[in-house]
Amino acid sequence: MISPPEPEEIEVSVFGRGYGESILIHATQNNWFIVDSCINPSTERPASLEYLDKIGIDPALAVKQIIATHWHDDHIRGLGDVYKACTSAEFVCSVALNFPEFITLVQTYENNIMAKDTGIDEFKTIVNELLHRKKKPVFAMANTPLWRKEIKDNNGNEKECCIYSLSPSNHAITAAMIDIQRNQATKKDAKKRVIATSPNHAAVVLWISIGDFNILLGSDLENTRNTDSGWSAIVNSTLRPQGRAKYFKIPHHGSQNAHSLEVWQHMMDTDHVSILTPFHKLLLPTRSDVDRICSLSERSFSTSSLKQKKVKRDKSVEKMIKDTVKNIRLANPSFGQVRQRVSSNGSSIDLFLDATSLKQIYD
């Protein structure tokens, strides 16, 4: 695990802890990208930075972009520290965060003494760092190229690396603005976190092409009743990059409300790998979700297990807990990493810590 990928080797690593996720991509030749952020509960460090440190990669030089797919708490923990460490990286976020209503919401939370745990600290850190660098964010919306480069291999042959945002659509951006307006904070509700209401209107879905290897990162995008938003808008778009993905980060913990059969039928290669990050509090994916996904994807994995770990306690302590507490669940049940590396010699999947085959997520 401690060795970095070869210069011409593609890597996609997904980290998850049952609440939170982060994705790290090596687009060959030391071009790295970080999508979202989560914390390793054992070390309290951002998982992406910790991993780069272990394999000897300097994030200040190697990371080209940091992409925040949306502002839900399980996707942004430690994101401020990540951006500060990646001093040459661009910061990418949904165009829905570029509206005055969101800034007003941020300022309302910031000015309230009770708002220490609202996620605003991450946003403030990033904004302050942008100001310090005299840089502006890159704003993502549907069918927009975010990064493109011709990358030469060791033999001098070039292949194109492109990153596109497939969402949010125009309709979804409007819906997100309405959500933000509804979430205008008051002193009474200032302890709530700064999030959009469900569904995740403004989530940024990414399509990454590294030569002929396509990656689809589903964020937390859900289905909607309106075909101009959600997964329907992406599948039906004539402007999105064509081709089929060989790697799929399944959206929204594999839940039914983010499932689109058309995505699997029209956007996925028959030989693909799919990854999800579970959500322990709601036990997502459910057993039926697991069955559904496994029927569509032979090689599917999870960053951690949903099997409850038993903690050994003194019998008297155990009895006292059972008499007073209805439901017991570990605060940080597990943490793991699923890593795929792809080269001209083939590909490999490595599971670290609590990562598991999706079929065994409940075993």
C-alpha positions as a printed Julia matrix, in Angstrom:
363×3 Matrix{Float64}:
   0.0     0.0     0.0
   2.88    2.37    0.62
   4.14    2.47   -2.99
   2.79    5.12   -5.37
   1.35    4.22   -8.78
   3.71    4.08  -11.73
   3.83    7.3   -13.79
   1.64    5.81  -16.53
  -0.7     4.0   -14.12
  -4.23    5.24  -13.45
  -5.44    5.07   -9.87
  -8.85    5.66   -8.34
  -9.07    5.38   -4.55
 -12.32    5.8    -2.62
 -12.23    6.34    1.14
 -15.25    6.0     3.41
 -16.1     5.6     7.06
 -19.84    4.98    7.18
 -20.34    8.74    7.29
 -18.26   10.62    4.77
 -16.4     9.92    1.56
 -13.45   11.12   -0.46
 -12.07   10.14   -3.86
  -8.49   10.41   -5.06
  -7.59   10.07   -8.75
  -4.21    9.72  -10.43
  -4.62   10.68  -14.08
  -1.05    9.5   -14.86
   2.23   11.46  -14.8
   1.68   12.79  -11.25
  -1.59   14.56  -12.07
  -3.77   14.04   -9.0
  -7.34   15.14   -8.24
  -9.24   15.1    -4.94
 -13.03   14.88   -4.93
 -14.71   15.69   -1.6
 -13.18   14.99    1.8
 -13.62   12.79    4.84
 -11.66   12.21    8.02
  -9.94    9.0     9.08
 -11.53    8.48   12.53
  -8.38    6.85   13.88
  -6.01    9.69   13.0
  -8.38   12.66   12.61
  -6.62   13.55    9.35
  -8.19   14.02    5.91
  -8.01   10.6     4.3
  -6.72   11.88    0.96
  -3.82   13.82    2.47
  -2.9    10.95    4.77
  -2.74    8.53    1.85
  -0.68   10.85   -0.35
   1.75   11.27    2.52
   2.07    7.48    2.89
   2.9     6.94   -0.77
   5.33    9.85   -0.88
   3.35   12.3    -3.03
   3.6    16.03   -2.29
   0.04   17.42   -2.54
   1.35   20.96   -2.94
   2.87   20.0    -6.29
   0.84   17.05   -7.51
  -2.83   17.9    -6.87
  -4.3    19.86   -9.77
  -7.89   20.29   -8.6
  -9.97   19.85   -5.47
 -13.62   19.32   -6.31
 -16.44   19.75   -3.8
 -19.41   17.96   -5.34
 -21.9    19.5    -2.91
 -22.02   21.04    0.53
 -23.34   18.13    2.57
 -21.39   17.51    5.75
 -20.43   13.94    4.87
 -18.55   15.21    1.81
 -16.65   18.22    3.21
 -15.05   17.21    6.52
 -11.47   18.45    6.41
 -11.88   20.05    2.99
 -10.43   23.35    4.2
  -7.24   21.64    5.36
  -7.05   19.73    2.09
  -7.21   22.92    0.04
  -4.61   24.65    2.2
  -2.21   21.74    1.7
  -2.7    21.64   -2.07
  -1.21   25.04   -2.78
  -1.19   24.76   -6.58
  -4.67   23.26   -6.93
  -7.78   24.89   -8.33
 -10.92   24.73   -6.22
 -14.05   23.52   -8.0
 -17.62   23.66   -6.67
 -21.19   23.77   -7.89
 -22.25   26.97   -9.6
 -25.18   27.01   -7.15
 -22.72   28.26   -4.5
 -22.04   31.35   -6.61
 -25.29   33.09   -5.7
 -25.77   35.96   -3.23
 -28.34   33.92   -1.32
 -25.7    31.35   -0.36
 -23.26   34.02    0.75
 -25.99   35.62    2.87
 -26.71   32.24    4.43
 -23.02   31.75    5.18
 -22.74   35.18    6.79
 -25.8    34.56    8.95
 -24.31   31.36   10.32
 -20.86   32.9    10.67
 -22.12   35.77   12.8
 -23.92   33.49   15.25
 -21.93   32.31   18.26
 -23.75   28.95   18.21
 -22.62   28.12   14.67
 -19.31   26.44   15.48
 -20.41   23.1    14.05
 -22.32   24.16   10.95
 -19.77   23.37    8.25
 -19.17   27.07    7.79
 -15.62   26.68    9.09
 -14.71   24.59    6.03
 -16.23   27.14    3.68
 -14.53   30.05    5.46
 -11.14   28.34    5.32
 -11.46   27.79    1.58
 -12.7    31.32    0.88
  -9.89   32.84    2.94
  -7.33   30.69    1.14
  -8.75   31.71   -2.24
  -8.43   35.36   -1.24
  -4.87   34.78   -0.03
  -3.92   33.18   -3.35
  -5.9    35.79   -5.31
  -7.74   33.0    -7.09
 -11.37   32.37   -7.98
 -13.2    29.04   -7.84
 -14.0    27.05  -10.94
 -17.77   26.68  -11.05
 -19.29   23.42  -12.27
 -22.57   22.94  -14.08
 -23.94   20.47  -16.6
 -21.83   19.63  -19.65
 -18.92   21.84  -18.66
 -15.22   20.96  -19.09
 -13.35   21.58  -15.85
  -9.84   20.43  -16.81
  -8.16   19.2   -19.97
  -4.59   18.26  -20.76
  -2.63   16.26  -23.31
  -0.45   13.95  -21.22
   2.65   12.31  -22.68
   3.65    8.81  -21.67
   7.24    7.63  -21.28
   7.45    6.98  -25.02
   6.28   10.46  -25.95
   2.8     9.35  -27.01
   0.0    11.71  -26.03
  -3.37   10.88  -24.54
  -6.03   13.34  -23.52
  -7.24   13.68  -19.95
 -10.55   15.5   -19.53
 -12.77   16.21  -16.54
 -16.37   17.23  -17.18
 -19.19   18.14  -14.85
 -22.45   16.49  -15.93
 -24.57   18.37  -13.39
 -26.24   20.45  -12.01
 -28.63   21.24  -14.84
 -30.19   24.68  -15.26
 -33.4    23.43  -13.69
 -31.48   21.92  -10.78
 -29.59   25.15  -10.19
 -32.87   27.04   -9.87
 -34.17   24.41   -7.44
 -30.98   24.71   -5.39
 -31.39   28.48   -5.19
 -34.9    27.99   -3.83
 -33.52   25.54   -1.25
 -30.91   28.06   -0.15
 -33.51   30.79    0.22
 -35.66   28.49    2.34
 -32.66   27.71    4.52
 -31.96   31.34    5.38
 -30.85   30.95    8.97
 -32.27   32.68   11.99
 -30.93   32.73   15.52
 -33.42   30.04   16.4
 -32.07   27.52   13.89
 -28.44   28.64   13.64
 -27.16   25.34   15.03
 -28.31   23.51   11.93
 -25.69   22.7     9.33
 -25.57   24.56    6.04
 -27.03   22.0     3.67
 -29.54   21.86    0.87
 -32.74   19.96    1.39
 -33.29   16.62   -0.32
 -32.99   15.84   -3.18
 -29.42   16.95   -3.77
 -30.28   19.42   -6.52
 -26.85   20.99   -6.9
 -24.63   17.89   -6.62
 -21.82   17.75   -9.19
 -21.57   14.48  -11.11
 -18.19   14.04  -12.81
 -17.1    12.29  -15.99
 -13.35   11.75  -16.19
 -11.66   10.44  -19.33
  -8.02    9.34  -19.14
  -7.27    8.12  -22.62
  -9.92    5.45  -23.24
 -10.56    4.84  -19.53
 -13.77    6.6   -18.44
 -14.8     7.23  -14.84
 -18.29    8.21  -13.64
 -18.48    9.69  -10.14
 -22.11    9.91   -9.07
 -21.79   12.16   -5.99
 -25.15   12.14   -4.15
 -27.31   12.99   -7.15
 -30.85   11.66   -6.81
 -33.73   11.09   -9.18
 -36.44   13.7    -9.44
 -39.91   13.83  -10.95
 -38.68   16.41  -13.44
 -36.74   15.01  -16.39
 -34.78   18.28  -16.61
 -32.93   17.48  -13.38
 -31.41   14.51  -11.58
 -30.15   11.48  -13.47
 -32.72   11.83  -16.24
 -31.18   15.13  -17.33
 -27.74   13.5   -17.57
 -28.83   10.36  -19.42
 -30.93   12.36  -21.91
 -28.32   15.03  -22.56
 -26.93   15.19  -26.1
 -24.09   17.44  -24.92
 -22.43   15.15  -22.39
 -19.28   13.22  -23.34
 -20.13   10.0   -25.09
 -18.64    6.63  -24.32
 -19.09    4.15  -21.52
 -17.55    4.21  -18.07
 -15.37    1.41  -16.75
 -15.54    2.79  -13.21
 -18.65    3.95  -11.31
 -18.81    5.56   -7.9
 -22.43    4.73   -7.15
 -24.44    7.76   -5.97
 -25.94    8.32   -2.55
 -24.74    5.16   -0.78
 -26.5     2.91   -3.29
 -29.96    3.98   -2.17
 -33.02    3.41   -4.35
 -33.75    7.14   -4.72
 -30.49    7.6    -6.65
 -30.86    4.51   -8.85
 -31.25    4.96  -12.6
 -31.43    1.83  -14.71
 -30.74    3.98  -17.78
 -27.33    4.94  -16.37
 -26.34    1.28  -16.12
 -27.77    0.5   -19.56
 -26.45    3.48  -21.54
 -23.44    4.88  -19.69
 -21.65    1.86  -18.21
 -19.25   -0.51  -19.96
 -20.15   -4.19  -19.67
 -16.79   -4.75  -17.94
 -16.76   -2.21  -15.13
 -16.03   -1.75  -11.45
 -18.52   -0.09   -9.1
 -17.85    1.33   -5.66
 -20.06    2.82   -2.96
 -19.63    4.34    0.46
 -22.21    3.17    3.02
 -24.18    5.34    5.41
 -24.26    3.55    8.76
 -26.89    5.65   10.5
 -29.59    4.73    7.96
 -28.08    1.33    7.08
 -27.58    2.22    3.42
 -27.37    0.39    1.16
 -30.22   -1.83    2.3
 -30.07   -5.55    1.6
 -32.4    -5.07   -1.37
 -30.13   -2.27   -2.65
 -27.18   -4.67   -2.45
 -29.06   -7.33   -4.4
 -30.06   -4.8    -7.06
 -26.55   -3.42   -7.52
 -24.9    -6.84   -7.54
 -27.31   -7.97  -10.25
 -26.05   -5.09  -12.41
 -22.38   -5.14  -11.47
 -20.28   -8.27  -11.04
 -17.38   -6.36   -9.48
 -18.87   -4.13   -6.79
 -17.24   -3.01   -3.55
 -17.87   -0.96   -0.42
 -15.4     1.13    1.55
 -16.67   -0.35    4.8
 -18.97   -2.97    6.25
 -22.44   -2.56    7.7
 -21.93   -5.47   10.06
 -22.19   -4.22   13.62
 -19.03   -4.76   15.64
 -19.61   -6.1    19.14
 -17.79   -4.4    21.97
 -16.8    -6.59   24.92
 -17.97   -5.14   28.24
 -18.36   -6.29   31.79
 -21.72   -8.08   32.23
 -22.94   -5.56   34.81
 -22.1    -2.66   32.49
 -23.8    -4.41   29.57
 -26.97   -4.95   31.63
 -27.05   -1.31   32.72
 -26.71   -0.13   29.12
 -29.46   -2.46   27.89
 -31.78   -1.26   30.66
 -31.31    2.4    29.75
 -30.55    2.55   26.02
 -32.84    1.28   23.28
 -30.43    1.27   20.34
 -26.64    1.07   20.45
 -24.44    1.8    17.45
 -20.72    2.55   17.31
 -19.93    6.18   16.54
 -17.19    5.2    14.07
 -17.94    1.62   13.11
 -15.39    1.29   10.32
 -13.17    2.98    7.78
 -11.7     1.66    4.58
 -10.28    2.26    1.13
 -11.03    0.67   -2.22
  -8.24    1.2    -4.73
  -8.13    0.34   -8.41
  -4.97    0.72  -10.46
  -5.02    0.4   -14.24
  -2.06    0.06  -16.59
  -1.26   -1.42  -19.98
  -0.59   -4.7   -18.16
  -4.11   -4.91  -16.71
  -5.85   -3.73  -13.57
  -5.97   -4.61   -9.89
  -8.38   -3.99   -7.02
  -7.05   -3.64   -3.48
  -9.2    -3.48   -0.35
  -7.71   -1.87    2.75
  -8.84   -1.77    6.38
 -12.61   -2.39    6.51
 -13.3    -2.27    2.76
 -15.22   -5.27    1.46
 -16.95   -6.84   -1.49
 -20.46   -5.4    -1.68
 -21.91   -8.91   -1.49
 -20.34   -9.26    1.97
 -21.28   -5.85    3.35
 -23.73   -7.39    5.85
 -21.69  -10.55    6.59
